[in-house]
Coordinates of N, CA and C in Angstrom, one line a residue:
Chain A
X70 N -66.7 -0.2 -25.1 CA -65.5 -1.0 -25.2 C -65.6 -2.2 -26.1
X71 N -64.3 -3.0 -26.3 CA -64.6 -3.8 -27.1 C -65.4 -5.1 -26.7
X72 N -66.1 -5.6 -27.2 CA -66.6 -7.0 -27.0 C -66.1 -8.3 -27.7
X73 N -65.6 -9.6 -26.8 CA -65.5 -10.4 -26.8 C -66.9 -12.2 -26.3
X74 N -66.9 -12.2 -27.6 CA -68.2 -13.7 -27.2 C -67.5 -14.9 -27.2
X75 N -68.2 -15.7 -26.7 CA -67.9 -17.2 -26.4 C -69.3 -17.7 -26.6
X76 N -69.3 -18.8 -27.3 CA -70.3 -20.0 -27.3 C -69.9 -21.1 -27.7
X77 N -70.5 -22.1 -26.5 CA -71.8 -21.8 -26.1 C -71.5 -21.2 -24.8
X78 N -72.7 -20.4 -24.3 CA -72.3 -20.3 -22.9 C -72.6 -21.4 -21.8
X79 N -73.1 -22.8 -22.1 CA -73.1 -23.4 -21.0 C -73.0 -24.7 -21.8
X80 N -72.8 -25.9 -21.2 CA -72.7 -27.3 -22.2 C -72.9 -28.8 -21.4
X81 N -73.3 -29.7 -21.4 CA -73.6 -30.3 -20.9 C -72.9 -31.6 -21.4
X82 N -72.1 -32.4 -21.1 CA -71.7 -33.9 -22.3 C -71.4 -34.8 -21.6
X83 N -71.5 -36.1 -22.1 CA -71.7 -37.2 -21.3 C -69.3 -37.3 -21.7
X84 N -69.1 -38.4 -20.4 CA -67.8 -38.3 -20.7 C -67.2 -39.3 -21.5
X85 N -66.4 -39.0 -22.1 CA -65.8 -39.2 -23.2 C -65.7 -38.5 -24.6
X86 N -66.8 -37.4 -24.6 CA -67.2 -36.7 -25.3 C -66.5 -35.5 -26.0
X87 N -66.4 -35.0 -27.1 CA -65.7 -34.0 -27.4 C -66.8 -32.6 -27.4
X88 N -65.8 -31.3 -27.1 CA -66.4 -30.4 -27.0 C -65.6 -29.2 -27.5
X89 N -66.5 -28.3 -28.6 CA -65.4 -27.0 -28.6 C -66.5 -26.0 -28.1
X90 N -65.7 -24.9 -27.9 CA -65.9 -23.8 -27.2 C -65.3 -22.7 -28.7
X91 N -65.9 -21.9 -28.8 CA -65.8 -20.5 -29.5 C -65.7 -19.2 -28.9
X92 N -64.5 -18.1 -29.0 CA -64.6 -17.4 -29.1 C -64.1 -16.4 -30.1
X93 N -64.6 -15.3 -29.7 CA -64.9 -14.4 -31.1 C -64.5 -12.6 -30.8
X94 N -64.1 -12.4 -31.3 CA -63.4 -11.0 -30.9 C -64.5 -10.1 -31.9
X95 N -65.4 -9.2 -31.2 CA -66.8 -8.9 -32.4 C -66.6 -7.9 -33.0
X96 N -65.6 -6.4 -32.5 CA -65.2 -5.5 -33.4 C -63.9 -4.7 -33.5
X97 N -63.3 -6.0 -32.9 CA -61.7 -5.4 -32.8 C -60.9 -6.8 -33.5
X98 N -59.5 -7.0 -33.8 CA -58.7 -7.9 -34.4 C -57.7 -8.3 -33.5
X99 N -57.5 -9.6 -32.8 CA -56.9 -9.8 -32.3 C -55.7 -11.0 -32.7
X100 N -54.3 -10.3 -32.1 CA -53.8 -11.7 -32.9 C -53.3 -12.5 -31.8
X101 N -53.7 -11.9 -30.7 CA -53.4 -12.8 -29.4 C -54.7 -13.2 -28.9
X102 N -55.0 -14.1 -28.5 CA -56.4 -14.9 -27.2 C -55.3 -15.5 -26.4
X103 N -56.4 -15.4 -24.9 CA -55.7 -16.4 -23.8 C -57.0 -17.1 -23.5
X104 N -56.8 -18.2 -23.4 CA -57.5 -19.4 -22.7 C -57.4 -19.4 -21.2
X105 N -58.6 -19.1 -20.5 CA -58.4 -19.3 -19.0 C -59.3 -20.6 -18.6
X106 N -59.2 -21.1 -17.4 CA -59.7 -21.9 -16.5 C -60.2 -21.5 -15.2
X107 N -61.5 -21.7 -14.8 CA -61.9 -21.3 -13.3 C -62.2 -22.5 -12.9
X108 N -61.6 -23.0 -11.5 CA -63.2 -23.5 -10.4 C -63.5 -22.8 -9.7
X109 N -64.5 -23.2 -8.7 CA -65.3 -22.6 -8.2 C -64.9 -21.6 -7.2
X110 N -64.5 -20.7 -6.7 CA -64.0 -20.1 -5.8 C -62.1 -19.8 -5.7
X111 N -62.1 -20.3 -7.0 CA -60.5 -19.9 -7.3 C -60.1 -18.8 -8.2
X112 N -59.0 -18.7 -8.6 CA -58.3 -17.4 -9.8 C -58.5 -18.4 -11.0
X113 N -58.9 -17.0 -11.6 CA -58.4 -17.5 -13.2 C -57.1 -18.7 -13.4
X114 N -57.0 -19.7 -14.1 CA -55.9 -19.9 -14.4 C -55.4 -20.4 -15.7
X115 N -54.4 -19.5 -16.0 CA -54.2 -19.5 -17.5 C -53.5 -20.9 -18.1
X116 N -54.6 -21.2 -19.0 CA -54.3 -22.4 -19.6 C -53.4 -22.6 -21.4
X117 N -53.5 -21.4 -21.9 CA -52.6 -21.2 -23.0 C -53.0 -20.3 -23.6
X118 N -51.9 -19.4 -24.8 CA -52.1 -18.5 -25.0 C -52.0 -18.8 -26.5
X119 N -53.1 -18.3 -27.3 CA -53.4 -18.5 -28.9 C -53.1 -17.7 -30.0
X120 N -52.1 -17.5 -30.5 CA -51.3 -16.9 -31.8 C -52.2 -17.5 -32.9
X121 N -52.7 -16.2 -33.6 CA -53.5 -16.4 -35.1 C -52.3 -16.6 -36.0
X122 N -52.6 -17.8 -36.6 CA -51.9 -18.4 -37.8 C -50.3 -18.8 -37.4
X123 N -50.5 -20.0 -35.9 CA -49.2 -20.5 -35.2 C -49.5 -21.4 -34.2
X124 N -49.1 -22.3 -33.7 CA -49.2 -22.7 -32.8 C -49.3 -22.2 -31.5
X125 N -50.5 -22.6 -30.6 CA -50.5 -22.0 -29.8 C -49.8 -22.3 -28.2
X126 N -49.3 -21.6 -27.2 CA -47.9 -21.9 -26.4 C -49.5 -22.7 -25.0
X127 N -48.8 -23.2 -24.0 CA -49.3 -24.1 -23.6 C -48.8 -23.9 -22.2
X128 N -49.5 -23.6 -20.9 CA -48.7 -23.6 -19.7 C -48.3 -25.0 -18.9
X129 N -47.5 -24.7 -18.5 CA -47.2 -25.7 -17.2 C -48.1 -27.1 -17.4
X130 N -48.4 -28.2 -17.2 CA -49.6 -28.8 -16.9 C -50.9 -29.2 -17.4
X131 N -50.7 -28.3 -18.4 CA -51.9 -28.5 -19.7 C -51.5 -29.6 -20.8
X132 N -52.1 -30.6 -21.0 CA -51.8 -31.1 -22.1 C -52.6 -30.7 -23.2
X133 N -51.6 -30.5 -24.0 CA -51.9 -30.0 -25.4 C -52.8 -30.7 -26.5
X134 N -52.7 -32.2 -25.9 CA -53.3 -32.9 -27.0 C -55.0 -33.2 -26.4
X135 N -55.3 -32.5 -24.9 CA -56.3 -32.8 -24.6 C -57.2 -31.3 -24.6
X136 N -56.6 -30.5 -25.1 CA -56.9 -29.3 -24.9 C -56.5 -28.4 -26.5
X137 N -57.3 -28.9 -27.3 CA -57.1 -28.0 -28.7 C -57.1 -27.2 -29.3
X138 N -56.1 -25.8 -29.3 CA -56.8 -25.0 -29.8 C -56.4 -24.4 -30.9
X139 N -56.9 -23.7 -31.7 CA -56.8 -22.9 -33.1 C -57.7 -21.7 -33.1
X140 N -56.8 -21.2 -34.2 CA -56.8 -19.3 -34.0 C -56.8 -19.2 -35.7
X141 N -57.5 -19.5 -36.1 CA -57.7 -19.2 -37.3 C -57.8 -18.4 -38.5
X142 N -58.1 -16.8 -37.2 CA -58.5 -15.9 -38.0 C -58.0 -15.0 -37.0
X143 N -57.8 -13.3 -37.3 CA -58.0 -12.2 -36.4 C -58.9 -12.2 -35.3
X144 N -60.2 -13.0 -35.6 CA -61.4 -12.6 -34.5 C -62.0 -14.0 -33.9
X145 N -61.2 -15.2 -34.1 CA -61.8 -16.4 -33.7 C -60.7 -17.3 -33.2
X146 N -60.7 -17.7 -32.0 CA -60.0 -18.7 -31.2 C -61.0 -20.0 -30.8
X147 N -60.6 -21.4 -31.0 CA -61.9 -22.4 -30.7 C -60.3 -23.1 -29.3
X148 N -61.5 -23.3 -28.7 CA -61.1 -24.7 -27.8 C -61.6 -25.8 -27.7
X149 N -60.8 -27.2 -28.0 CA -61.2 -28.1 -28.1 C -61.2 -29.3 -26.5
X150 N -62.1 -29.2 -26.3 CA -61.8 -30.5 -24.7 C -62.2 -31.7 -25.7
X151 N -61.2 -32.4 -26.1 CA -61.3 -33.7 -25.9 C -61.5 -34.9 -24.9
X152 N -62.1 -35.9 -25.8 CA -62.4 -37.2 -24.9 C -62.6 -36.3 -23.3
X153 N -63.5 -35.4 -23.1 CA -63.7 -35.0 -21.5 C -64.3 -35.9 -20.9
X154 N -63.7 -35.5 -19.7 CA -63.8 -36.3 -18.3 C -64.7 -35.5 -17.0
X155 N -65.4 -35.8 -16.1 CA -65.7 -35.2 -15.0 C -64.7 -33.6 -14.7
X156 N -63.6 -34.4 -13.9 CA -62.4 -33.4 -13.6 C -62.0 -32.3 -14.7
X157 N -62.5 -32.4 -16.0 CA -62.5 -31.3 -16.9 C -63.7 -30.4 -16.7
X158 N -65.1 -30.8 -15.8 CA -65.7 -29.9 -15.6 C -65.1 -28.4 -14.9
X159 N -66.0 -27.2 -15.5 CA -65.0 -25.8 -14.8 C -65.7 -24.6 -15.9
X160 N -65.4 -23.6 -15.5 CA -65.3 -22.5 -16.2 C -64.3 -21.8 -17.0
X161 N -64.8 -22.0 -18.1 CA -63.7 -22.0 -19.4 C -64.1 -20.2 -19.8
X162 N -62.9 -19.6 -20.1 CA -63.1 -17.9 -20.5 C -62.2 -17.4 -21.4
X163 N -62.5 -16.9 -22.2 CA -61.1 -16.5 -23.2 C -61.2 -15.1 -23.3
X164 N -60.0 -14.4 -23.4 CA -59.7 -12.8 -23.2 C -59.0 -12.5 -24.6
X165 N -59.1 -11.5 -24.9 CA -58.3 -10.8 -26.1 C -57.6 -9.5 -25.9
X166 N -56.6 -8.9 -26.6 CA -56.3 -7.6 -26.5 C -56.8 -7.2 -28.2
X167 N -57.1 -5.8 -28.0 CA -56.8 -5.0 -29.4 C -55.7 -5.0 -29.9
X168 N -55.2 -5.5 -31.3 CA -54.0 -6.0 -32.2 C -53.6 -4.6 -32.6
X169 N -54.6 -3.6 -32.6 CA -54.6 -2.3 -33.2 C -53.6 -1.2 -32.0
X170 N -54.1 -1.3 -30.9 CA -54.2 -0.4 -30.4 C -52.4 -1.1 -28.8
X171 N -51.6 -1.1 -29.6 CA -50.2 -1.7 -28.8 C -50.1 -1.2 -27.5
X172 N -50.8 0.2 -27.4 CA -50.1 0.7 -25.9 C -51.5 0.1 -24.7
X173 N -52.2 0.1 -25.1 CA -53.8 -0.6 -24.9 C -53.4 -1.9 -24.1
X174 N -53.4 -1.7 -23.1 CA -52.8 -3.0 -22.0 C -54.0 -3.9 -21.6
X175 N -55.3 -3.2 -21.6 CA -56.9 -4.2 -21.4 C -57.1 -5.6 -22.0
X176 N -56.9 -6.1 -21.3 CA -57.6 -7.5 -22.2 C -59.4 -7.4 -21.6
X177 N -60.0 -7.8 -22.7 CA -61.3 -8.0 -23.2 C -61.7 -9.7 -22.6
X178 N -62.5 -9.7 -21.9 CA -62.9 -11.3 -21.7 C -64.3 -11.3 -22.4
X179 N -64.1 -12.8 -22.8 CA -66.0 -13.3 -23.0 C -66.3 -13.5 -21.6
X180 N -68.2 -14.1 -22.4 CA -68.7 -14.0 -20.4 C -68.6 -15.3 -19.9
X181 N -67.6 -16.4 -20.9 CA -67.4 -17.8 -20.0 C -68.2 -18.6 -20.7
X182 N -68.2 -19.7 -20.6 CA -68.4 -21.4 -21.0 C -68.7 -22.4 -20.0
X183 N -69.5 -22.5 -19.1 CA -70.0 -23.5 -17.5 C -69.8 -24.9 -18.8
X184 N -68.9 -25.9 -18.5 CA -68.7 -27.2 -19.2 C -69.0 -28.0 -17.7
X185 N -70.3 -28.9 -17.7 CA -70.4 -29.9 -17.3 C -69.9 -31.6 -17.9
X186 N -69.2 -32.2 -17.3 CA -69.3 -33.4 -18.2 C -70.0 -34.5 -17.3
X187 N -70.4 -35.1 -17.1 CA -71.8 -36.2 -16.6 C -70.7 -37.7 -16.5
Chain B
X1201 N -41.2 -19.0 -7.9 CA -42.3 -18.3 -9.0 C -43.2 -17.0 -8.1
X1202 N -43.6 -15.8 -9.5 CA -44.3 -15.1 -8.8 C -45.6 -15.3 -8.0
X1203 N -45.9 -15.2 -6.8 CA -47.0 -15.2 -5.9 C -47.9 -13.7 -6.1
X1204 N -49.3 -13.7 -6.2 CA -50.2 -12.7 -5.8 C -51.0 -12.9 -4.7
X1205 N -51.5 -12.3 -3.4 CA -51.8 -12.4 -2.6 C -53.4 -11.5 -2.4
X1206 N -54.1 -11.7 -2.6 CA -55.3 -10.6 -2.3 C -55.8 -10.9 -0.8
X1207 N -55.5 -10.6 0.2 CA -55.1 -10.7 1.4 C -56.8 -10.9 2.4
X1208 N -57.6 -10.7 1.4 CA -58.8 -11.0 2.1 C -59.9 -11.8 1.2
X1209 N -60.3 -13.2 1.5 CA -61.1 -14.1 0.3 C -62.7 -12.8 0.4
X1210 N -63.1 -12.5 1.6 CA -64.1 -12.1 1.8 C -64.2 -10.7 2.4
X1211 N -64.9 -9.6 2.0 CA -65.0 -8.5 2.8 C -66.5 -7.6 2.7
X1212 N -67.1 -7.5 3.9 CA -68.1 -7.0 4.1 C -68.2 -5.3 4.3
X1213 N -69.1 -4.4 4.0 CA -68.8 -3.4 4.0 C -70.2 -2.6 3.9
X1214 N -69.9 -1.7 5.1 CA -71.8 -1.1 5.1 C -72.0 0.3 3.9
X1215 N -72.9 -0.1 3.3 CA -73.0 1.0 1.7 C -73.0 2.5 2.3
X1216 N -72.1 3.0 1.3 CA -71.3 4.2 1.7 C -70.1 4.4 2.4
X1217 N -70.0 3.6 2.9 CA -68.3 3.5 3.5 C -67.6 3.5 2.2
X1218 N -66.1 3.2 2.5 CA -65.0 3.1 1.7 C -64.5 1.6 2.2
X1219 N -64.4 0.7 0.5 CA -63.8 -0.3 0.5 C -62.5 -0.2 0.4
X1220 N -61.5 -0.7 1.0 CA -60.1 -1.1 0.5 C -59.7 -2.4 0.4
X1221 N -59.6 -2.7 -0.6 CA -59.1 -4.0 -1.1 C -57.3 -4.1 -1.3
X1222 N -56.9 -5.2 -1.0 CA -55.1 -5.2 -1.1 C -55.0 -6.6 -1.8
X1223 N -53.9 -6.2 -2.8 CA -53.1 -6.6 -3.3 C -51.3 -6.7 -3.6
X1224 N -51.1 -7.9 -2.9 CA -49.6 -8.2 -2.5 C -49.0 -8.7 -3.7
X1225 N -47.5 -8.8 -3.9 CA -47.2 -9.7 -4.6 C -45.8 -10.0 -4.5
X1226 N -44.9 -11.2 -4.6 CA -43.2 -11.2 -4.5 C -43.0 -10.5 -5.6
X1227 N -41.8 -11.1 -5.4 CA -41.0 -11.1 -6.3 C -40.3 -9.6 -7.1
X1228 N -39.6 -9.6 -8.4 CA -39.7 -8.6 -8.9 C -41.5 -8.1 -9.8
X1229 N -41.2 -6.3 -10.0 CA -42.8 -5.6 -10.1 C -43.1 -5.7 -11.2
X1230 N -44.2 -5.8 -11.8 CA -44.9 -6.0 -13.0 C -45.0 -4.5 -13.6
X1231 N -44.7 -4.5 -14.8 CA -44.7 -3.4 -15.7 C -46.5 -2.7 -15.2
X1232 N -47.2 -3.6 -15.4 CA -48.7 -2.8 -15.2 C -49.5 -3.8 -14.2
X1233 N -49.9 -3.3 -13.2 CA -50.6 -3.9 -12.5 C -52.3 -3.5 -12.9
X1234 N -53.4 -4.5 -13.0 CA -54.7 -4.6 -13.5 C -55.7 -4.7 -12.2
X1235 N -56.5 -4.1 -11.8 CA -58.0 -4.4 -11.6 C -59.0 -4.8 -12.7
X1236 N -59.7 -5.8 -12.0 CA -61.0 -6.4 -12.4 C -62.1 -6.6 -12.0
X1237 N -63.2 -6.8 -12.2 CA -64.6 -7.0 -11.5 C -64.4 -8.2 -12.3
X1238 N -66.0 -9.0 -11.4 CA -66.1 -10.3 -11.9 C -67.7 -10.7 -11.3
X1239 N -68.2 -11.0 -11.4 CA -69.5 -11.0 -10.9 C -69.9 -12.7 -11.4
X1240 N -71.0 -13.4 -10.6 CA -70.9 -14.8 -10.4 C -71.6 -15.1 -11.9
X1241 N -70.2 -16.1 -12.0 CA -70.8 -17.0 -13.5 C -70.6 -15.7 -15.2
X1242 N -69.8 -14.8 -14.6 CA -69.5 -14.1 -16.1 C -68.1 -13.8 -16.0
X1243 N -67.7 -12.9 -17.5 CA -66.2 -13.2 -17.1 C -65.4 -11.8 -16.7
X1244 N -64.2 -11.5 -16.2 CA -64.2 -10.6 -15.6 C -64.0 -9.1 -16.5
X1245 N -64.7 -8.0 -15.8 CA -64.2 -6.7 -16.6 C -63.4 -6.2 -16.2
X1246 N -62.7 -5.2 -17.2 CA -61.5 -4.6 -16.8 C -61.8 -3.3 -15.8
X1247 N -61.4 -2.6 -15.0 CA -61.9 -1.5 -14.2 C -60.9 -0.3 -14.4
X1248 N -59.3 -0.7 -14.0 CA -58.1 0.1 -14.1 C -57.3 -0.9 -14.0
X1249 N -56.6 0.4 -14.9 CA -54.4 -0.6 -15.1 C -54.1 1.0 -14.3
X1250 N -52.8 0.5 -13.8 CA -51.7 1.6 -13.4 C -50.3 0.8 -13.7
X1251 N -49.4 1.7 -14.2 CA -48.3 1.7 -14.4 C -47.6 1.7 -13.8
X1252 N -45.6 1.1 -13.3 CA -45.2 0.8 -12.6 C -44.7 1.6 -12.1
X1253 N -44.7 3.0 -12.9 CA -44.3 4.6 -12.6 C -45.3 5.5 -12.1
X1254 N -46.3 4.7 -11.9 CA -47.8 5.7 -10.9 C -47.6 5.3 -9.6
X1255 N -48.3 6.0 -9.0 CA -48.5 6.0 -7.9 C -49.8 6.0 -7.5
X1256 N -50.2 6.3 -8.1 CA -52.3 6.7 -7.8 C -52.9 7.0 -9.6
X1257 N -53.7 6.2 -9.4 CA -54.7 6.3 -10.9 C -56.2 6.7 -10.2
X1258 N -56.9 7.2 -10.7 CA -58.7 7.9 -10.4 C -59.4 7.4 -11.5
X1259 N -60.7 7.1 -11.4 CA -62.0 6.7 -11.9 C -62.9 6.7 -11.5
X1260 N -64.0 7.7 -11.5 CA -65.1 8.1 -11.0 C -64.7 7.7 -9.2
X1261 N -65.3 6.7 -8.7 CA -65.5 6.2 -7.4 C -64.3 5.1 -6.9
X1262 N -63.5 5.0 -8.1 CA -62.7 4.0 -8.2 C -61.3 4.7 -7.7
X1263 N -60.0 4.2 -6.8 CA -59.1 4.4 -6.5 C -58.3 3.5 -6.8
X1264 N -56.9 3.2 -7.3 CA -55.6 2.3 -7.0 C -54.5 3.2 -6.6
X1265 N -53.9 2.8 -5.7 CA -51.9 2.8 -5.6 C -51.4 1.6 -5.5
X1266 N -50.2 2.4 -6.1 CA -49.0 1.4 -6.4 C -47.9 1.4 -5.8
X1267 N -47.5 0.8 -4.8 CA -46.3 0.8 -4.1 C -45.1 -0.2 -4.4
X1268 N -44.4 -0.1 -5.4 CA -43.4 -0.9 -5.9 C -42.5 -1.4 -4.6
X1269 N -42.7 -0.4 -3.5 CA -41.2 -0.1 -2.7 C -42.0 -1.8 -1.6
X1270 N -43.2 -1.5 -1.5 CA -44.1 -2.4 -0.6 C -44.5 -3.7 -1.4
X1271 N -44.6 -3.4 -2.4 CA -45.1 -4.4 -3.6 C -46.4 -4.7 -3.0
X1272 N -47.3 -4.1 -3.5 CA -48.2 -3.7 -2.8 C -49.3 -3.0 -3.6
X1273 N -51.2 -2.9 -4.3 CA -51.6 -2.2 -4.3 C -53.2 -1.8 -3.8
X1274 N -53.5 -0.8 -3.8 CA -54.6 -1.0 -3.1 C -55.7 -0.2 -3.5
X1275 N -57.3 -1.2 -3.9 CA -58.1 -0.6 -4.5 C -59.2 0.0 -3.4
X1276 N -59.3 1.0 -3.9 CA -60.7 1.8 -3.0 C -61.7 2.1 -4.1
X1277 N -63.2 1.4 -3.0 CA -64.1 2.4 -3.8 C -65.1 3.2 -2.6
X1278 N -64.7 4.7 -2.9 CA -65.8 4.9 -2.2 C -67.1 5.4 -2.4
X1279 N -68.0 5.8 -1.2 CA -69.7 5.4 -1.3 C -69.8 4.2 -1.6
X1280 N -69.3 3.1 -1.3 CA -70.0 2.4 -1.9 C -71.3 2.0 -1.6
X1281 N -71.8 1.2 -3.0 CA -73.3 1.0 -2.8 C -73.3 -0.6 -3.1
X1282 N -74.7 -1.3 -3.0 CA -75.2 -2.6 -2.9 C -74.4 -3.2 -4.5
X1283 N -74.7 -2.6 -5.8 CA -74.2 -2.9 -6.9 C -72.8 -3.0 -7.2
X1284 N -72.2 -2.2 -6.0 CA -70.9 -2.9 -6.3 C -70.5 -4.2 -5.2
X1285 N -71.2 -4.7 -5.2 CA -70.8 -6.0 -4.6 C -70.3 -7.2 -6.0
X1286 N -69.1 -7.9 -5.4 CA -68.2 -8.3 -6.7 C -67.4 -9.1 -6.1
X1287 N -66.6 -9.8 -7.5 CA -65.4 -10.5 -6.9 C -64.5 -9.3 -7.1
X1288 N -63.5 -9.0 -7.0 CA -62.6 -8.0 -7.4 C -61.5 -8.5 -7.5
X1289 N -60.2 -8.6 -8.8 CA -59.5 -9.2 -9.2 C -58.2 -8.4 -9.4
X1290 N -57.2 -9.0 -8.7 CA -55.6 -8.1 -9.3 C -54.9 -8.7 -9.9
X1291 N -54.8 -8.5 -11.3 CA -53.9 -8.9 -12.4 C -52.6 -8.0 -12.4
X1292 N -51.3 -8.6 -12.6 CA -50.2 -8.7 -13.3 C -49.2 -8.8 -14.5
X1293 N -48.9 -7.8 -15.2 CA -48.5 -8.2 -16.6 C -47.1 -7.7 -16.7
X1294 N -46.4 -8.6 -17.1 CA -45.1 -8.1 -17.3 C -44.8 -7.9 -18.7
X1295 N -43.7 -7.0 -18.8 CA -43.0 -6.3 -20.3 C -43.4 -7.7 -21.2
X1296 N -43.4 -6.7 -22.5 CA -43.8 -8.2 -23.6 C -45.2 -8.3 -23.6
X1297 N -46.1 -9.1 -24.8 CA -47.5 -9.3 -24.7 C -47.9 -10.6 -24.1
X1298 N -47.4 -10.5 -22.8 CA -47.3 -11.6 -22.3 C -48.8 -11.4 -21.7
X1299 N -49.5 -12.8 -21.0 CA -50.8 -12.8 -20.3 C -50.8 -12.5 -19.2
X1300 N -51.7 -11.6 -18.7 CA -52.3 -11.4 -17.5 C -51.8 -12.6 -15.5
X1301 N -51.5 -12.3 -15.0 CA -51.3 -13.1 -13.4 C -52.5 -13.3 -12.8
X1302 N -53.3 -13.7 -12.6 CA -54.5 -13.3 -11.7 C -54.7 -13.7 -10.1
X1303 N -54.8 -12.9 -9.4 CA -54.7 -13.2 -7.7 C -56.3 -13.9 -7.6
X1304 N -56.2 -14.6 -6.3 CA -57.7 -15.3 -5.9 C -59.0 -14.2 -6.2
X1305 N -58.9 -13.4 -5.4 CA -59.8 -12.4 -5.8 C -60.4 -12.0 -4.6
X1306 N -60.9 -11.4 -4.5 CA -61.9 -10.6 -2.7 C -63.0 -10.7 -2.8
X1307 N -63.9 -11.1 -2.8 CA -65.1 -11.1 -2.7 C -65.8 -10.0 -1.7
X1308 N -66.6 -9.2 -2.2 CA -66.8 -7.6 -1.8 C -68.4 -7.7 -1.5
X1309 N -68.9 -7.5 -0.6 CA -70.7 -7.4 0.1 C -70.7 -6.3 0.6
X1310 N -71.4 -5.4 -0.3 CA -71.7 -4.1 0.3 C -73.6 -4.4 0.9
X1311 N -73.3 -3.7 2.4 CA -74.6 -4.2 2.9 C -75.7 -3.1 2.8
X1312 N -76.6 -2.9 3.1 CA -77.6 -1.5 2.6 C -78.0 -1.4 4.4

């Protein structure tokens, strides 16, 4: 199946600090990514969804200016945590679908991002 | 707003039995309802989709139905064994390339 990466897979930063996160769609083209959020013992929760070469749409709750993202290309979505805080620590994951393949309902996840901030 | 309900955080299960996991949800039905695995600290795999016109999808050891009428579906695996111990996840997607719903999840311990 297809594979989707993320790095780094784990990150450590003192707060105030900025942080991106990478993911990468490795042999399919995607022109959608979604940005998820975990804590510990909860659901995924979808934090915005990333259009290559557009702005990306943003749920409920999320601020946009603390949370950056760009989609650059067919196979790269970055997330930006600005100025992070403690309460931004979590498990960050981004999913893709195949841009190829329309009836193909799968989305593809990386294996996640553990962001500590100190 | 739509609610997903996975009706049990935790389920224990002696290896080789049959798991059944449930998944609720309001509202109006999702074009494709999704299973997922998830295992601690990675991110989740896909397992099965079924359509809102199925009723039963198969995969090796893997079972879903779909009860639109119940809103309602429900994953079985049987034999199970120790390696399928998991979180197990029910996703929702409606018409459009819209994103994924994701319910809490079940947490699945198959015992030996």
């Amino acid at each position: 199946g297809a594979v989707v990466s993320q790095h780094p897979s784990r990150v450590i930063c003192k707060s105030g600090t900025s942080v991106k996160i990478e993911c990468r769609s490795l042999d399919f083209q995607a022109t959608t990514m979604f940005w998820y959020r975990q804590f510990p013992k909860k659901s995924l929760m979808l934090m915005a969804t990333s259009n290559e070469g557009s702005k990306a749409t943003y749920e409920q709750g999320v601020e946009k200016d603390k949370f950056l993202i760009n989609h650059a290309s067919l196979t790269l979505s970055t997330l930006t945590v600005t100025s992070a805080h403690p309460e931004d620590s979590s498990f960050y994951i981004c999913s893709a679908r195949d841009s190829a393949t329309s009836g193909n309902r799968e989305q593809f996840f990386g294996p996640g991002t553990r962001l500590t901030v100190l | 707003s739509q609610k997903i309900e996975q009706n049990s955080e935790a389920l224990n299960i002696q290896e080789g039995k049959t798991a059944t996991l449930t998944c609720n949800y309001t509202n109006y039905s999702p074009a494709y309802l999704q299973w997922y695995r998830q295992d601690p600290g990675r991110g989740p795999v896909f397992l099965l989709l079924i359509r809102e016109n199925e009723k039963e999808k198969r995969k090796e050891r893997l079972k879903v139905t779909f009860d639109t009428t119940l809103k309602q579906s429900l994953f079985h695996i049987t034999a199970s064994q120790p390696a399928d111990s998991a979180t197990y996840l029910c996703a929702l997607e409606y018409p459009g390339n819209t994103p994924l719903v994701f319910g809490k999840g079940t947490r699945l311990s198959v015992i030996a």
